Amino acid sequence: MDRDYILNLQFTRNEQTKIVCPQCGVGRLACVPKSIFMKASAEIDYADPESCDFVVSGILACSFEECRYPISFAGIASTEPAYDQSPSGWSYHDTLTPKFFFPSLPIFQIPKNTPSTIAEELNLSFSSFFNDTLSAGAHARNAVERFLDENGVSREISAKNGKNTKLKLHKRIELFKVSEESLAMRLMAIKWLGNEAAHGGVLSKKDILDVYEVLSFVIDDIYVHRSRAVRTGEISKEIECKFKQV
């Protein structure tokens, strides 16, 4: 997804967005004009409508007729002048800025064979992206924990007293580094950002998009490219067994 577009996501009630439908992957999400509900946060000054802010809710639907998948949104809106073909040469239109989506808007495509534990944390992160970057960062960090779970990295280690000691994420990534140095380096970066989120630091949307780009690479590497490598390796052996000349 276009990073700049997501960073500054706004649209009008008659606009088709650049957001690819998460259901079919074919159409683009577009506003359903009749679904839009706007309420002024104060009494409207019709002499200066730009001075008034609004809360807004509505529905985006897939533009592909055979899909029409809906996603609801809520956020804020503003009224701004725009040049058009009216007698005065301009008129006011509403600019909608979403803060929440349901179901959550996938900022990057999660591969279908990604374990549900990882996908759930990613979707929770996506759901917070537009309104709470600290929560988005915390769930991205949790996705790293779930990723390590799914890839066999232990959560605990046996201590000398016979009791199990819970391993911190940093140590778990170091254990993963033994076999996956390149991916572990990327996960460690996400861990540091997650620490910032956990301690109430300051994270921008750009910071979260950076994390999503790294996470997307790591997940694709394991659940797309390597999965295809295993599958194509099996197919190659089948072909060889069937057609190899003795």
Tab-separated table of C-alpha atoms in Angstrom:
chain	number	residue	atom	x	y	z
A	1	MET	CA	0.000	0.000	0.000
A	2	ASP	CA	1.164	3.535	-0.820
A	3	ARG	CA	2.878	4.831	2.341
A	4	ASP	CA	2.294	8.529	1.629
A	5	TYR	CA	-1.352	7.862	0.850
A	6	ILE	CA	-1.898	5.990	4.132
A	7	LEU	CA	0.013	8.607	6.141
A	8	ASN	CA	-2.326	11.320	4.878
A	9	LEU	CA	-5.490	9.272	4.333
A	10	GLN	CA	-8.478	11.472	3.549
A	11	PHE	CA	-11.317	11.156	1.076
A	12	THR	CA	-14.626	12.729	0.059
A	13	ARG	CA	-18.055	11.161	0.143
A	14	ASN	CA	-18.069	10.684	-3.658
A	15	GLU	CA	-14.537	9.366	-3.963
A	16	GLN	CA	-13.123	5.948	-4.745
A	17	THR	CA	-10.040	5.474	-2.599
A	18	LYS	CA	-6.782	3.762	-3.553
A	19	ILE	CA	-7.379	1.116	-0.873
A	20	VAL	CA	-7.535	-2.390	-2.333
A	21	CYS	CA	-10.460	-4.436	-1.027
A	22	PRO	CA	-9.132	-6.818	1.676
A	23	GLN	CA	-11.781	-9.391	0.788
A	24	CYS	CA	-11.408	-9.880	-2.976
A	25	GLY	CA	-8.154	-8.043	-3.708
A	26	VAL	CA	-9.648	-6.776	-6.973
A	27	GLY	CA	-11.811	-3.730	-6.307
A	28	ARG	CA	-11.055	-0.481	-4.527
A	29	LEU	CA	-12.932	0.768	-1.481
A	30	ALA	CA	-15.259	3.670	-2.178
A	31	CYS	CA	-17.538	5.769	-0.007
A	32	VAL	CA	-21.219	4.864	0.033
A	33	PRO	CA	-22.582	8.446	-0.085
A	34	LYS	CA	-25.950	7.678	1.524
A	35	SER	CA	-24.198	6.015	4.476
A	36	ILE	CA	-22.376	9.166	5.574
A	37	PHE	CA	-23.529	10.725	8.829
A	38	MET	CA	-21.965	14.017	9.927
A	39	LYS	CA	-22.591	15.980	13.103
A	40	ALA	CA	-21.102	19.394	13.801
A	41	SER	CA	-19.067	19.661	16.990
A	42	ALA	CA	-20.510	23.161	17.519
A	43	GLU	CA	-23.171	25.383	16.032
A	44	ILE	CA	-22.429	25.932	12.353
A	45	ASP	CA	-21.516	29.439	11.254
A	46	TYR	CA	-22.867	29.401	7.708
A	47	ALA	CA	-20.948	32.585	6.926
A	48	ASP	CA	-17.741	30.684	7.672
A	49	PRO	CA	-18.396	26.907	7.413
A	50	GLU	CA	-14.663	26.186	7.360
A	51	SER	CA	-14.457	27.164	11.016
A	52	CYS	CA	-16.603	24.231	12.149
A	53	ASP	CA	-15.359	20.700	12.776
A	54	PHE	CA	-17.499	17.584	12.405
A	55	VAL	CA	-17.559	13.992	13.584
A	56	VAL	CA	-18.397	11.534	10.836
A	57	SER	CA	-19.237	7.886	10.291
A	58	GLY	CA	-20.018	5.888	7.191
A	59	ILE	CA	-19.311	2.860	5.056
A	60	LEU	CA	-16.715	2.113	2.415
A	61	ALA	CA	-17.640	-0.673	-0.003
A	62	CYS	CA	-15.673	-2.587	-2.608
A	63	SER	CA	-16.160	-1.213	-6.114
A	64	PHE	CA	-16.168	-4.730	-7.618
A	65	GLU	CA	-19.819	-5.594	-8.215
A	66	GLU	CA	-19.377	-9.272	-7.401
A	67	CYS	CA	-17.859	-8.425	-4.017
A	68	ARG	CA	-19.162	-5.146	-2.522
A	69	TYR	CA	-17.408	-5.984	0.775
A	70	PRO	CA	-18.240	-3.272	3.364
A	71	ILE	CA	-15.999	-1.645	5.972
A	72	SER	CA	-17.392	0.906	8.402
A	73	PHE	CA	-15.371	3.920	9.495
A	74	ALA	CA	-15.582	6.777	11.980
A	75	GLY	CA	-13.522	9.912	12.248
A	76	ILE	CA	-13.558	13.647	11.769
A	77	ALA	CA	-14.497	15.846	8.841
A	78	SER	CA	-13.980	19.389	7.681
A	79	THR	CA	-15.686	21.573	5.119
A	80	GLU	CA	-13.385	23.121	2.557
A	81	PRO	CA	-13.789	25.216	-0.608
A	82	ALA	CA	-13.167	23.601	-3.989
A	83	TYR	CA	-13.253	24.987	-7.495
A	84	ASP	CA	-15.956	23.517	-9.744
A	85	GLN	CA	-18.321	24.310	-12.616
A	86	SER	CA	-20.926	26.071	-10.476
A	87	PRO	CA	-21.951	29.676	-11.322
A	88	SER	CA	-19.753	31.030	-8.532
A	89	GLY	CA	-16.802	28.923	-9.699
A	90	TRP	CA	-16.407	27.156	-6.380
A	91	SER	CA	-18.373	25.458	-3.632
A	92	TYR	CA	-17.787	23.647	-0.345
A	93	HIS	CA	-17.109	19.947	-0.042
A	94	ASP	CA	-16.489	17.649	2.922
A	95	THR	CA	-13.078	16.100	3.547
A	96	LEU	CA	-13.305	12.935	5.670
A	97	THR	CA	-10.394	11.823	7.868
A	98	PRO	CA	-10.903	8.304	9.280
A	99	LYS	CA	-9.715	7.368	12.771
A	100	PHE	CA	-11.287	3.903	13.117
A	101	PHE	CA	-12.171	1.094	10.711
A	102	PHE	CA	-14.179	-2.076	11.322
A	103	PRO	CA	-13.160	-4.642	10.278
A	104	SER	CA	-9.629	-3.280	10.580
A	105	LEU	CA	-8.019	-1.984	7.423
A	106	PRO	CA	-5.017	-4.175	6.515
A	107	ILE	CA	-2.053	-1.858	6.008
A	108	PHE	CA	-0.212	-4.729	4.337
A	109	GLN	CA	-1.529	-8.022	3.029
A	110	ILE	CA	-1.158	-10.876	5.502
A	111	PRO	CA	-0.384	-14.150	3.645
A	112	LYS	CA	-3.232	-16.650	3.906
A	113	ASN	CA	-1.090	-19.341	5.534
A	114	THR	CA	0.155	-17.023	8.295
A	115	PRO	CA	-0.700	-18.610	11.681
A	116	SER	CA	-3.831	-17.077	13.229
A	117	THR	CA	-1.967	-16.055	16.401
A	118	ILE	CA	0.276	-13.752	14.367
A	119	ALA	CA	-2.540	-12.485	12.130
A	120	GLU	CA	-4.667	-11.590	15.165
A	121	GLU	CA	-1.942	-9.361	16.620
A	122	LEU	CA	-1.339	-7.718	13.262
A	123	ASN	CA	-5.045	-6.955	12.835
A	124	LEU	CA	-5.161	-5.472	16.337
A	125	SER	CA	-2.201	-3.293	15.389
A	126	PHE	CA	-3.902	-2.222	12.144
A	127	SER	CA	-7.065	-1.310	14.063
A	128	SER	CA	-5.080	1.162	16.197
A	129	PHE	CA	-2.890	2.634	13.484
A	130	PHE	CA	-4.990	5.708	12.656
A	131	ASN	CA	-5.722	6.787	16.233
A	132	ASP	CA	-3.243	5.227	18.699
A	133	THR	CA	0.293	4.607	17.463
A	134	LEU	CA	1.491	3.369	20.866
A	135	SER	CA	-1.127	0.611	20.843
A	136	ALA	CA	-0.265	-0.207	17.227
A	137	GLY	CA	3.407	-0.511	18.180
A	138	ALA	CA	2.656	-2.684	21.201
A	139	HIS	CA	0.622	-5.135	19.120
A	140	ALA	CA	3.377	-5.214	16.470
A	141	ARG	CA	5.757	-6.247	19.258
A	142	ASN	CA	3.276	-8.920	20.349
A	143	ALA	CA	3.222	-10.176	16.753
A	144	VAL	CA	6.984	-10.776	17.078
A	145	GLU	CA	6.354	-12.843	20.233
A	146	ARG	CA	3.739	-14.919	18.417
A	147	PHE	CA	6.075	-15.299	15.423
A	148	LEU	CA	8.771	-16.753	17.678
A	149	ASP	CA	6.195	-19.068	19.282
A	150	GLU	CA	5.179	-20.384	15.879
A	151	ASN	CA	8.811	-20.901	14.873
A	152	GLY	CA	9.719	-23.000	17.886
A	153	VAL	CA	11.592	-20.473	20.023
A	154	SER	CA	11.114	-21.319	23.702
A	155	ARG	CA	9.324	-18.953	26.071
A	156	GLU	CA	11.030	-20.405	29.133
A	157	ILE	CA	14.345	-21.848	30.238
A	158	SER	CA	15.053	-24.247	33.070
A	159	ALA	CA	16.933	-22.631	35.959
A	160	LYS	CA	19.430	-24.373	38.251
A	161	ASN	CA	16.821	-24.557	41.016
A	162	GLY	CA	14.619	-26.631	38.735
A	163	LYS	CA	12.084	-23.873	38.149
A	164	ASN	CA	11.322	-22.443	34.733
A	165	THR	CA	12.295	-18.846	34.084
A	166	LYS	CA	10.380	-16.806	31.521
A	167	LEU	CA	12.591	-15.477	28.752
A	168	LYS	CA	12.416	-11.837	27.736
A	169	LEU	CA	11.788	-11.039	24.073
A	170	HIS	CA	15.374	-9.839	23.633
A	171	LYS	CA	16.741	-13.227	24.700
A	172	ARG	CA	14.243	-15.108	22.538
A	173	ILE	CA	15.352	-13.143	19.481
A	174	GLU	CA	18.980	-13.943	20.301
A	175	LEU	CA	18.071	-17.647	20.376
A	176	PHE	CA	16.350	-17.263	17.003
A	177	LYS	CA	19.467	-15.499	15.685
A	178	VAL	CA	21.452	-18.743	15.945
A	179	SER	CA	19.599	-20.124	12.921
A	180	GLU	CA	18.117	-16.962	11.369
A	181	GLU	CA	20.570	-14.096	11.798
A	182	SER	CA	19.119	-11.854	9.089
A	183	LEU	CA	15.520	-12.162	10.249
A	184	ALA	CA	16.512	-11.853	13.922
A	185	MET	CA	18.177	-8.511	13.199
A	186	ARG	CA	14.896	-7.241	11.779
A	187	LEU	CA	12.851	-8.578	14.685
A	188	MET	CA	15.201	-6.901	17.177
A	189	ALA	CA	14.464	-3.517	15.581
A	190	ILE	CA	10.735	-4.099	16.086
A	191	LYS	CA	11.421	-5.103	19.676
A	192	TRP	CA	13.111	-1.748	20.366
A	193	LEU	CA	10.162	0.142	18.919
A	194	GLY	CA	7.820	-2.048	20.960
A	195	ASN	CA	9.706	-1.070	24.100
A	196	GLU	CA	9.125	2.586	23.239
A	197	ALA	CA	5.402	1.872	22.907
A	198	ALA	CA	5.285	-0.061	26.187
A	199	HIS	CA	6.916	2.811	28.084
A	200	GLY	CA	4.613	5.507	26.733
A	201	GLY	CA	7.094	7.040	24.328
A	202	VAL	CA	6.382	8.957	21.165
A	203	LEU	CA	5.741	7.044	17.944
A	204	SER	CA	4.678	8.530	14.634
A	205	LYS	CA	2.613	6.835	11.955
A	206	LYS	CA	5.777	6.746	9.866
A	207	ASP	CA	7.495	4.761	12.628
A	208	ILE	CA	4.667	2.217	12.586
A	209	LEU	CA	4.732	1.978	8.783
A	210	ASP	CA	8.470	1.247	9.005
A	211	VAL	CA	7.695	-1.603	11.395
A	212	TYR	CA	4.961	-2.935	9.102
A	213	GLU	CA	7.381	-2.952	6.177
A	214	VAL	CA	9.886	-4.987	8.195
A	215	LEU	CA	7.220	-7.359	9.548
A	216	SER	CA	5.804	-7.871	6.072
A	217	PHE	CA	9.247	-8.893	4.807
A	218	VAL	CA	9.834	-11.341	7.670
A	219	ILE	CA	6.391	-12.933	7.339
A	220	ASP	CA	6.665	-13.201	3.548
A	221	ASP	CA	10.095	-14.790	3.868
A	222	ILE	CA	8.809	-17.568	6.135
A	223	TYR	CA	5.205	-18.064	5.028
A	224	VAL	CA	5.378	-17.253	1.315
A	225	HIS	CA	8.847	-17.724	-0.169
A	226	ARG	CA	9.962	-20.664	1.975
A	227	SER	CA	6.552	-22.267	1.743
A	228	ARG	CA	6.803	-22.056	-2.033
A	229	ALA	CA	10.356	-23.396	-1.896
A	230	VAL	CA	9.202	-26.461	0.031
A	231	ARG	CA	6.225	-27.008	-2.244
A	232	THR	CA	8.138	-26.555	-5.490
A	233	GLY	CA	10.878	-28.824	-4.122
A	234	GLU	CA	8.302	-31.567	-3.541
A	235	ILE	CA	6.826	-31.055	-6.997
A	236	SER	CA	10.309	-31.208	-8.554
A	237	LYS	CA	10.982	-34.559	-6.889
A	238	GLU	CA	7.649	-35.902	-8.143
A	239	ILE	CA	8.454	-34.787	-11.682
A	240	GLU	CA	11.909	-36.326	-11.505
A	241	CYS	CA	10.568	-39.645	-10.211
A	242	LYS	CA	7.948	-39.741	-12.956
A	243	PHE	CA	10.014	-38.732	-15.939
A	244	LYS	CA	13.693	-39.367	-15.131
A	245	GLN	CA	15.243	-41.807	-17.544
A	246	VAL	CA	16.786	-44.786	-15.788
